[in-house]
Amino acid sequence: MKLGLLLRQAPKLHVPPTLSRLSISPTLRIHRLAPTSSFHRPHRRQHEQIYYRPLTSQTQPPSSSPRPTKEASEKKPTIRENIYTLPNFLTLSRIAACPVLGWAILADDFVLATGLLAYAGITDLVDGFLARRYSMQSVLGTILDPAADKILMTTLAVTLTMHGLLPLPLTVIILGRDVLLSLSAFYIRYTTLPNPVRHSIAC
């Protein structure tokens, strides 16, 4: 009797509802209260670092370089070569001497013709040396120099044949050789050129 009265008079302990529910199904309640990551993921150490890969390179489209506008291309400085050089003047003087050489041969003035031939040979050597030695090469010079040689050779062959000093078959061979070489050079140059690049404008 006294034990029963003491148990009735003893203050009742306040048990939280969560603990009272644990008595019914402790395994299920503990699984609900604890975070799922603590059961399935191992604990990382404090010194371990996590590196995340940025997603900006995957989400952003590749940036295309802007095409230069017409105004920007016009503002670029153009490189111009100097054509007023001493080698070019020497080559032009050799071309100008060809008609005088032909007239001297037809007029039987072989002294003048010999002097003009010597002048043509010397200037042909000097203009090439000056262009290479002092960096005076130009596109115009590369065109004028072989043209001067062809004009000089044609003038000599034609005038000597007209004067009766050179047989006609030999003149045909000399001139035909030069013509074939010129045509083959143009053909090789045409076949070795790269294909033109065409830019399509997207509408």
JSON list of C-alpha atoms in Angstrom, two decimals:
[
{"chain": "A", "resi": 1, "resn": "MET", "atom": "CA", "xyz": [0.00, 0.00, 0.00]},
{"chain": "A", "resi": 2, "resn": "LYS", "atom": "CA", "xyz": [2.71, 2.49, 0.89]},
{"chain": "A", "resi": 3, "resn": "LEU", "atom": "CA", "xyz": [4.62, 1.68, -2.31]},
{"chain": "A", "resi": 4, "resn": "GLY", "atom": "CA", "xyz": [1.51, 2.29, -4.37]},
{"chain": "A", "resi": 5, "resn": "LEU", "atom": "CA", "xyz": [0.84, 5.61, -2.62]},
{"chain": "A", "resi": 6, "resn": "LEU", "atom": "CA", "xyz": [4.44, 6.72, -3.17]},
{"chain": "A", "resi": 7, "resn": "LEU", "atom": "CA", "xyz": [4.24, 5.89, -6.86]},
{"chain": "A", "resi": 8, "resn": "ARG", "atom": "CA", "xyz": [0.98, 7.82, -7.19]},
{"chain": "A", "resi": 9, "resn": "GLN", "atom": "CA", "xyz": [2.27, 10.83, -5.29]},
{"chain": "A", "resi": 10, "resn": "ALA", "atom": "CA", "xyz": [5.62, 10.93, -7.21]},
{"chain": "A", "resi": 11, "resn": "PRO", "atom": "CA", "xyz": [5.80, 13.76, -9.82]},
{"chain": "A", "resi": 12, "resn": "LYS", "atom": "CA", "xyz": [5.28, 12.61, -13.33]},
{"chain": "A", "resi": 13, "resn": "LEU", "atom": "CA", "xyz": [8.22, 13.19, -15.66]},
{"chain": "A", "resi": 14, "resn": "HIS", "atom": "CA", "xyz": [7.48, 15.19, -18.80]},
{"chain": "A", "resi": 15, "resn": "VAL", "atom": "CA", "xyz": [8.50, 13.08, -21.79]},
{"chain": "A", "resi": 16, "resn": "PRO", "atom": "CA", "xyz": [8.73, 14.86, -25.14]},
{"chain": "A", "resi": 17, "resn": "PRO", "atom": "CA", "xyz": [6.49, 13.47, -27.83]},
{"chain": "A", "resi": 18, "resn": "THR", "atom": "CA", "xyz": [9.48, 12.61, -30.03]},
{"chain": "A", "resi": 19, "resn": "LEU", "atom": "CA", "xyz": [10.98, 10.35, -27.36]},
{"chain": "A", "resi": 20, "resn": "SER", "atom": "CA", "xyz": [7.65, 8.72, -26.70]},
{"chain": "A", "resi": 21, "resn": "ARG", "atom": "CA", "xyz": [7.36, 7.88, -30.38]},
{"chain": "A", "resi": 22, "resn": "LEU", "atom": "CA", "xyz": [10.81, 6.34, -30.37]},
{"chain": "A", "resi": 23, "resn": "SER", "atom": "CA", "xyz": [9.61, 3.60, -28.06]},
{"chain": "A", "resi": 24, "resn": "ILE", "atom": "CA", "xyz": [7.17, 2.36, -30.69]},
{"chain": "A", "resi": 25, "resn": "SER", "atom": "CA", "xyz": [9.56, 2.05, -33.61]},
{"chain": "A", "resi": 26, "resn": "PRO", "atom": "CA", "xyz": [13.06, 3.13, -32.61]},
{"chain": "A", "resi": 27, "resn": "THR", "atom": "CA", "xyz": [14.74, 2.17, -35.87]},
{"chain": "A", "resi": 28, "resn": "LEU", "atom": "CA", "xyz": [12.21, 4.01, -38.01]},
{"chain": "A", "resi": 29, "resn": "ARG", "atom": "CA", "xyz": [12.19, 7.13, -35.80]},
{"chain": "A", "resi": 30, "resn": "ILE", "atom": "CA", "xyz": [15.96, 7.38, -35.64]},
{"chain": "A", "resi": 31, "resn": "HIS", "atom": "CA", "xyz": [16.10, 7.08, -39.43]},
{"chain": "A", "resi": 32, "resn": "ARG", "atom": "CA", "xyz": [13.64, 9.94, -39.78]},
{"chain": "A", "resi": 33, "resn": "LEU", "atom": "CA", "xyz": [15.33, 12.21, -37.23]},
{"chain": "A", "resi": 34, "resn": "ALA", "atom": "CA", "xyz": [18.84, 11.70, -38.54]},
{"chain": "A", "resi": 35, "resn": "PRO", "atom": "CA", "xyz": [19.77, 13.25, -41.92]},
{"chain": "A", "resi": 36, "resn": "THR", "atom": "CA", "xyz": [20.00, 10.80, -44.77]},
{"chain": "A", "resi": 37, "resn": "SER", "atom": "CA", "xyz": [23.44, 12.03, -45.73]},
{"chain": "A", "resi": 38, "resn": "SER", "atom": "CA", "xyz": [24.91, 10.76, -42.43]},
{"chain": "A", "resi": 39, "resn": "PHE", "atom": "CA", "xyz": [23.93, 7.18, -43.31]},
{"chain": "A", "resi": 40, "resn": "HIS", "atom": "CA", "xyz": [24.76, 7.09, -47.00]},
{"chain": "A", "resi": 41, "resn": "ARG", "atom": "CA", "xyz": [27.65, 9.53, -47.40]},
{"chain": "A", "resi": 42, "resn": "PRO", "atom": "CA", "xyz": [30.98, 9.13, -45.63]},
{"chain": "A", "resi": 43, "resn": "HIS", "atom": "CA", "xyz": [32.15, 12.00, -43.45]},
{"chain": "A", "resi": 44, "resn": "ARG", "atom": "CA", "xyz": [34.71, 14.17, -45.19]},
{"chain": "A", "resi": 45, "resn": "ARG", "atom": "CA", "xyz": [37.83, 15.18, -43.46]},
{"chain": "A", "resi": 46, "resn": "GLN", "atom": "CA", "xyz": [38.40, 18.73, -42.48]},
{"chain": "A", "resi": 47, "resn": "HIS", "atom": "CA", "xyz": [41.48, 19.15, -44.65]},
{"chain": "A", "resi": 48, "resn": "GLU", "atom": "CA", "xyz": [39.78, 17.67, -47.72]},
{"chain": "A", "resi": 49, "resn": "GLN", "atom": "CA", "xyz": [38.84, 20.27, -50.34]},
{"chain": "A", "resi": 50, "resn": "ILE", "atom": "CA", "xyz": [36.09, 19.99, -52.88]},
{"chain": "A", "resi": 51, "resn": "TYR", "atom": "CA", "xyz": [36.63, 21.45, -56.32]},
{"chain": "A", "resi": 52, "resn": "TYR", "atom": "CA", "xyz": [33.66, 22.35, -58.45]},
{"chain": "A", "resi": 53, "resn": "ARG", "atom": "CA", "xyz": [33.90, 22.66, -62.20]},
{"chain": "A", "resi": 54, "resn": "PRO", "atom": "CA", "xyz": [32.49, 25.92, -63.53]},
{"chain": "A", "resi": 55, "resn": "LEU", "atom": "CA", "xyz": [29.51, 25.54, -65.81]},
{"chain": "A", "resi": 56, "resn": "THR", "atom": "CA", "xyz": [29.99, 28.80, -67.68]},
{"chain": "A", "resi": 57, "resn": "SER", "atom": "CA", "xyz": [32.08, 27.21, -70.44]},
{"chain": "A", "resi": 58, "resn": "GLN", "atom": "CA", "xyz": [29.38, 24.60, -71.07]},
{"chain": "A", "resi": 59, "resn": "THR", "atom": "CA", "xyz": [26.37, 26.84, -70.94]},
{"chain": "A", "resi": 60, "resn": "GLN", "atom": "CA", "xyz": [27.72, 29.76, -72.93]},
{"chain": "A", "resi": 61, "resn": "PRO", "atom": "CA", "xyz": [27.94, 29.32, -76.71]},
{"chain": "A", "resi": 62, "resn": "PRO", "atom": "CA", "xyz": [31.39, 29.67, -78.30]},
{"chain": "A", "resi": 63, "resn": "SER", "atom": "CA", "xyz": [32.04, 33.28, -79.10]},
{"chain": "A", "resi": 64, "resn": "SER", "atom": "CA", "xyz": [32.76, 33.93, -82.75]},
{"chain": "A", "resi": 65, "resn": "SER", "atom": "CA", "xyz": [35.28, 36.58, -83.67]},
{"chain": "A", "resi": 66, "resn": "PRO", "atom": "CA", "xyz": [33.57, 39.63, -85.14]},
{"chain": "A", "resi": 67, "resn": "ARG", "atom": "CA", "xyz": [34.07, 40.18, -88.81]},
{"chain": "A", "resi": 68, "resn": "PRO", "atom": "CA", "xyz": [35.96, 43.31, -89.73]},
{"chain": "A", "resi": 69, "resn": "THR", "atom": "CA", "xyz": [33.70, 45.94, -91.17]},
{"chain": "A", "resi": 70, "resn": "LYS", "atom": "CA", "xyz": [34.36, 47.85, -94.34]},
{"chain": "A", "resi": 71, "resn": "GLU", "atom": "CA", "xyz": [35.30, 51.00, -92.46]},
{"chain": "A", "resi": 72, "resn": "ALA", "atom": "CA", "xyz": [37.82, 49.14, -90.29]},
{"chain": "A", "resi": 73, "resn": "SER", "atom": "CA", "xyz": [39.46, 47.57, -93.33]},
{"chain": "A", "resi": 74, "resn": "GLU", "atom": "CA", "xyz": [39.72, 50.94, -95.04]},
{"chain": "A", "resi": 75, "resn": "LYS", "atom": "CA", "xyz": [41.42, 52.48, -92.02]},
{"chain": "A", "resi": 76, "resn": "LYS", "atom": "CA", "xyz": [44.27, 49.95, -92.09]},
{"chain": "A", "resi": 77, "resn": "PRO", "atom": "CA", "xyz": [47.45, 51.46, -93.53]},
{"chain": "A", "resi": 78, "resn": "THR", "atom": "CA", "xyz": [48.52, 50.03, -96.87]},
{"chain": "A", "resi": 79, "resn": "ILE", "atom": "CA", "xyz": [52.15, 49.13, -97.45]},
{"chain": "A", "resi": 80, "resn": "ARG", "atom": "CA", "xyz": [53.52, 50.71, -100.63]},
{"chain": "A", "resi": 81, "resn": "GLU", "atom": "CA", "xyz": [56.86, 49.81, -102.09]},
{"chain": "A", "resi": 82, "resn": "ASN", "atom": "CA", "xyz": [59.25, 52.33, -103.55]},
{"chain": "A", "resi": 83, "resn": "ILE", "atom": "CA", "xyz": [59.46, 51.87, -107.32]},
{"chain": "A", "resi": 84, "resn": "TYR", "atom": "CA", "xyz": [61.66, 54.92, -107.87]},
{"chain": "A", "resi": 85, "resn": "THR", "atom": "CA", "xyz": [64.92, 53.08, -107.30]},
{"chain": "A", "resi": 86, "resn": "LEU", "atom": "CA", "xyz": [68.20, 53.08, -109.19]},
{"chain": "A", "resi": 87, "resn": "PRO", "atom": "CA", "xyz": [67.89, 49.43, -110.35]},
{"chain": "A", "resi": 88, "resn": "ASN", "atom": "CA", "xyz": [64.48, 50.17, -111.90]},
{"chain": "A", "resi": 89, "resn": "PHE", "atom": "CA", "xyz": [65.84, 53.24, -113.70]},
{"chain": "A", "resi": 90, "resn": "LEU", "atom": "CA", "xyz": [68.73, 51.19, -115.08]},
{"chain": "A", "resi": 91, "resn": "THR", "atom": "CA", "xyz": [66.31, 48.55, -116.34]},
{"chain": "A", "resi": 92, "resn": "LEU", "atom": "CA", "xyz": [64.12, 51.19, -117.99]},
{"chain": "A", "resi": 93, "resn": "SER", "atom": "CA", "xyz": [67.16, 52.72, -119.67]},
{"chain": "A", "resi": 94, "resn": "ARG", "atom": "CA", "xyz": [68.05, 49.28, -121.06]},
{"chain": "A", "resi": 95, "resn": "ILE", "atom": "CA", "xyz": [64.57, 48.97, -122.53]},
{"chain": "A", "resi": 96, "resn": "ALA", "atom": "CA", "xyz": [64.81, 52.46, -124.01]},
{"chain": "A", "resi": 97, "resn": "ALA", "atom": "CA", "xyz": [68.13, 51.57, -125.66]},
{"chain": "A", "resi": 98, "resn": "CYS", "atom": "CA", "xyz": [66.61, 48.68, -127.64]},
{"chain": "A", "resi": 99, "resn": "PRO", "atom": "CA", "xyz": [65.06, 50.81, -130.45]},
{"chain": "A", "resi": 100, "resn": "VAL", "atom": "CA", "xyz": [68.33, 52.72, -130.83]},
{"chain": "A", "resi": 101, "resn": "LEU", "atom": "CA", "xyz": [70.20, 49.41, -131.02]},
{"chain": "A", "resi": 102, "resn": "GLY", "atom": "CA", "xyz": [67.91, 48.16, -133.79]},
{"chain": "A", "resi": 103, "resn": "TRP", "atom": "CA", "xyz": [68.31, 51.37, -135.76]},
{"chain": "A", "resi": 104, "resn": "ALA", "atom": "CA", "xyz": [72.13, 51.22, -135.38]},
{"chain": "A", "resi": 105, "resn": "ILE", "atom": "CA", "xyz": [72.21, 47.66, -136.80]},
{"chain": "A", "resi": 106, "resn": "LEU", "atom": "CA", "xyz": [70.03, 48.57, -139.77]},
{"chain": "A", "resi": 107, "resn": "ALA", "atom": "CA", "xyz": [72.12, 51.70, -140.40]},
{"chain": "A", "resi": 108, "resn": "ASP", "atom": "CA", "xyz": [75.37, 49.70, -140.34]},
{"chain": "A", "resi": 109, "resn": "ASP", "atom": "CA", "xyz": [76.55, 51.64, -137.31]},
{"chain": "A", "resi": 110, "resn": "PHE", "atom": "CA", "xyz": [78.07, 48.67, -135.57]},
{"chain": "A", "resi": 111, "resn": "VAL", "atom": "CA", "xyz": [80.21, 50.80, -133.24]},
{"chain": "A", "resi": 112, "resn": "LEU", "atom": "CA", "xyz": [77.10, 52.30, -131.67]},
{"chain": "A", "resi": 113, "resn": "ALA", "atom": "CA", "xyz": [75.41, 48.91, -131.67]},
{"chain": "A", "resi": 114, "resn": "THR", "atom": "CA", "xyz": [78.36, 47.33, -129.87]},
{"chain": "A", "resi": 115, "resn": "GLY", "atom": "CA", "xyz": [78.41, 50.12, -127.29]},
{"chain": "A", "resi": 116, "resn": "LEU", "atom": "CA", "xyz": [74.68, 49.73, -126.63]},
{"chain": "A", "resi": 117, "resn": "LEU", "atom": "CA", "xyz": [75.09, 45.95, -126.26]},
{"chain": "A", "resi": 118, "resn": "ALA", "atom": "CA", "xyz": [77.89, 46.49, -123.74]},
{"chain": "A", "resi": 119, "resn": "TYR", "atom": "CA", "xyz": [75.76, 49.03, -121.87]},
{"chain": "A", "resi": 120, "resn": "ALA", "atom": "CA", "xyz": [72.83, 46.58, -121.75]},
{"chain": "A", "resi": 121, "resn": "GLY", "atom": "CA", "xyz": [75.02, 43.81, -120.34]},
{"chain": "A", "resi": 122, "resn": "ILE", "atom": "CA", "xyz": [76.63, 46.03, -117.69]},
{"chain": "A", "resi": 123, "resn": "THR", "atom": "CA", "xyz": [73.32, 47.50, -116.51]},
{"chain": "A", "resi": 124, "resn": "ASP", "atom": "CA", "xyz": [71.83, 44.00, -116.33]},
{"chain": "A", "resi": 125, "resn": "LEU", "atom": "CA", "xyz": [74.55, 43.01, -113.87]},
{"chain": "A", "resi": 126, "resn": "VAL", "atom": "CA", "xyz": [74.57, 46.28, -111.90]},
{"chain": "A", "resi": 127, "resn": "ASP", "atom": "CA", "xyz": [70.82, 46.59, -111.30]},
{"chain": "A", "resi": 128, "resn": "GLY", "atom": "CA", "xyz": [70.61, 43.06, -109.88]},
{"chain": "A", "resi": 129, "resn": "PHE", "atom": "CA", "xyz": [73.61, 43.63, -107.62]},
{"chain": "A", "resi": 130, "resn": "LEU", "atom": "CA", "xyz": [72.26, 46.95, -106.30]},
{"chain": "A", "resi": 131, "resn": "ALA", "atom": "CA", "xyz": [68.80, 45.49, -105.68]},
{"chain": "A", "resi": 132, "resn": "ARG", "atom": "CA", "xyz": [70.19, 42.60, -103.63]},
{"chain": "A", "resi": 133, "resn": "ARG", "atom": "CA", "xyz": [72.94, 44.52, -101.87]},
{"chain": "A", "resi": 134, "resn": "TYR", "atom": "CA", "xyz": [70.87, 47.49, -100.71]},
{"chain": "A", "resi": 135, "resn": "SER", "atom": "CA", "xyz": [67.46, 45.77, -100.42]},
{"chain": "A", "resi": 136, "resn": "MET", "atom": "CA", "xyz": [65.90, 47.61, -103.36]},
{"chain": "A", "resi": 137, "resn": "GLN", "atom": "CA", "xyz": [63.86, 44.67, -104.63]},
{"chain": "A", "resi": 138, "resn": "SER", "atom": "CA", "xyz": [60.40, 45.51, -105.90]},
{"chain": "A", "resi": 139, "resn": "VAL", "atom": "CA", "xyz": [57.59, 43.77, -107.74]},
{"chain": "A", "resi": 140, "resn": "LEU", "atom": "CA", "xyz": [58.01, 46.17, -110.64]},
{"chain": "A", "resi": 141, "resn": "GLY", "atom": "CA", "xyz": [61.69, 45.27, -110.88]},
{"chain": "A", "resi": 142, "resn": "THR", "atom": "CA", "xyz": [60.94, 41.55, -111.08]},
{"chain": "A", "resi": 143, "resn": "ILE", "atom": "CA", "xyz": [58.67, 42.28, -114.06]},
{"chain": "A", "resi": 144, "resn": "LEU", "atom": "CA", "xyz": [60.84, 44.83, -115.85]},
{"chain": "A", "resi": 145, "resn": "ASP", "atom": "CA", "xyz": [64.11, 42.88, -115.73]},
{"chain": "A", "resi": 146, "resn": "PRO", "atom": "CA", "xyz": [63.00, 39.78, -117.70]},
{"chain": "A", "resi": 147, "resn": "ALA", "atom": "CA", "xyz": [60.91, 41.97, -119.99]},
{"chain": "A", "resi": 148, "resn": "ALA", "atom": "CA", "xyz": [64.01, 44.03, -120.86]},
{"chain": "A", "resi": 149, "resn": "ASP", "atom": "CA", "xyz": [65.95, 40.86, -121.70]},
{"chain": "A", "resi": 150, "resn": "LYS", "atom": "CA", "xyz": [63.16, 39.60, -123.98]},
{"chain": "A", "resi": 151, "resn": "ILE", "atom": "CA", "xyz": [62.87, 42.96, -125.77]},
{"chain": "A", "resi": 152, "resn": "LEU", "atom": "CA", "xyz": [66.62, 43.14, -126.31]},
{"chain": "A", "resi": 153, "resn": "MET", "atom": "CA", "xyz": [66.80, 39.58, -127.66]},
{"chain": "A", "resi": 154, "resn": "THR", "atom": "CA", "xyz": [63.85, 40.16, -130.01]},
{"chain": "A", "resi": 155, "resn": "THR", "atom": "CA", "xyz": [65.32, 43.43, -131.30]},
{"chain": "A", "resi": 156, "resn": "LEU", "atom": "CA", "xyz": [68.66, 41.79, -132.05]},
{"chain": "A", "resi": 157, "resn": "ALA", "atom": "CA", "xyz": [67.13, 38.75, -133.76]},
{"chain": "A", "resi": 158, "resn": "VAL", "atom": "CA", "xyz": [64.74, 40.73, -135.94]},
{"chain": "A", "resi": 159, "resn": "THR", "atom": "CA", "xyz": [67.19, 43.44, -137.02]},
{"chain": "A", "resi": 160, "resn": "LEU", "atom": "CA", "xyz": [70.02, 41.01, -137.75]},
{"chain": "A", "resi": 161, "resn": "THR", "atom": "CA", "xyz": [67.65, 38.88, -139.85]},
{"chain": "A", "resi": 162, "resn": "MET", "atom": "CA", "xyz": [66.43, 41.95, -141.74]},
{"chain": "A", "resi": 163, "resn": "HIS", "atom": "CA", "xyz": [70.03, 42.95, -142.40]},
{"chain": "A", "resi": 164, "resn": "GLY", "atom": "CA", "xyz": [70.84, 39.46, -143.66]},
{"chain": "A", "resi": 165, "resn": "LEU", "atom": "CA", "xyz": [73.29, 38.65, -140.86]},
{"chain": "A", "resi": 166, "resn": "LEU", "atom": "CA", "xyz": [71.18, 35.96, -139.19]},
{"chain": "A", "resi": 167, "resn": "PRO", "atom": "CA", "xyz": [69.40, 33.05, -140.94]},
{"chain": "A", "resi": 168, "resn": "LEU", "atom": "CA", "xyz": [65.62, 33.05, -140.72]},
{"chain": "A", "resi": 169, "resn": "PRO", "atom": "CA", "xyz": [65.31, 29.49, -139.28]},
{"chain": "A", "resi": 170, "resn": "LEU", "atom": "CA", "xyz": [67.64, 30.42, -136.44]},
{"chain": "A", "resi": 171, "resn": "THR", "atom": "CA", "xyz": [65.57, 33.54, -135.74]},
{"chain": "A", "resi": 172, "resn": "VAL", "atom": "CA", "xyz": [62.39, 31.44, -135.62]},
{"chain": "A", "resi": 173, "resn": "ILE", "atom": "CA", "xyz": [64.03, 29.05, -133.16]},
{"chain": "A", "resi": 174, "resn": "ILE", "atom": "CA", "xyz": [65.21, 31.89, -130.90]},
{"chain": "A", "resi": 175, "resn": "LEU", "atom": "CA", "xyz": [61.89, 33.72, -130.89]},
{"chain": "A", "resi": 176, "resn": "GLY", "atom": "CA", "xyz": [59.88, 30.48, -130.62]},
{"chain": "A", "resi": 177, "resn": "ARG", "atom": "CA", "xyz": [61.92, 29.46, -127.60]},
{"chain": "A", "resi": 178, "resn": "ASP", "atom": "CA", "xyz": [61.15, 32.73, -125.84]},
{"chain": "A", "resi": 179, "resn": "VAL", "atom": "CA", "xyz": [57.45, 32.48, -126.68]},
{"chain": "A", "resi": 180, "resn": "LEU", "atom": "CA", "xyz": [57.22, 28.90, -125.40]},
{"chain": "A", "resi": 181, "resn": "LEU", "atom": "CA", "xyz": [59.04, 29.81, -122.18]},
{"chain": "A", "resi": 182, "resn": "SER", "atom": "CA", "xyz": [56.69, 32.74, -121.57]},
{"chain": "A", "resi": 183, "resn": "LEU", "atom": "CA", "xyz": [53.57, 30.65, -122.21]},
{"chain": "A", "resi": 184, "resn": "SER", "atom": "CA", "xyz": [54.79, 27.83, -119.98]},
{"chain": "A", "resi": 185, "resn": "ALA", "atom": "CA", "xyz": [55.56, 30.30, -117.19]},
{"chain": "A", "resi": 186, "resn": "PHE", "atom": "CA", "xyz": [52.03, 31.73, -117.42]},
{"chain": "A", "resi": 187, "resn": "TYR", "atom": "CA", "xyz": [50.54, 28.20, -117.43]},
{"chain": "A", "resi": 188, "resn": "ILE", "atom": "CA", "xyz": [52.53, 27.07, -114.39]},
{"chain": "A", "resi": 189, "resn": "ARG", "atom": "CA", "xyz": [51.63, 30.25, -112.56]},
{"chain": "A", "resi": 190, "resn": "TYR", "atom": "CA", "xyz": [47.94, 29.77, -113.36]},
{"chain": "A", "resi": 191, "resn": "THR", "atom": "CA", "xyz": [47.81, 26.11, -112.30]},
{"chain": "A", "resi": 192, "resn": "THR", "atom": "CA", "xyz": [49.68, 26.66, -109.03]},
{"chain": "A", "resi": 193, "resn": "LEU", "atom": "CA", "xyz": [47.51, 29.53, -107.79]},
{"chain": "A", "resi": 194, "resn": "PRO", "atom": "CA", "xyz": [45.38, 28.65, -104.73]},
{"chain": "A", "resi": 195, "resn": "ASN", "atom": "CA", "xyz": [41.62, 28.60, -105.04]},
{"chain": "A", "resi": 196, "resn": "PRO", "atom": "CA", "xyz": [39.96, 31.90, -104.15]},
{"chain": "A", "resi": 197, "resn": "VAL", "atom": "CA", "xyz": [38.33, 32.06, -100.73]},
{"chain": "A", "resi": 198, "resn": "ARG", "atom": "CA", "xyz": [34.64, 32.89, -100.88]},
{"chain": "A", "resi": 199, "resn": "HIS", "atom": "CA", "xyz": [32.90, 34.37, -97.86]},
{"chain": "A", "resi": 200, "resn": "SER", "atom": "CA", "xyz": [29.19, 33.66, -97.59]},
{"chain": "A", "resi": 201, "resn": "ILE", "atom": "CA", "xyz": [27.00, 36.21, -95.83]},
{"chain": "A", "resi": 202, "resn": "ALA", "atom": "CA", "xyz": [24.34, 34.61, -93.63]},
{"chain": "A", "resi": 203, "resn": "CYS", "atom": "CA", "xyz": [20.97, 36.36, -93.91]}
]
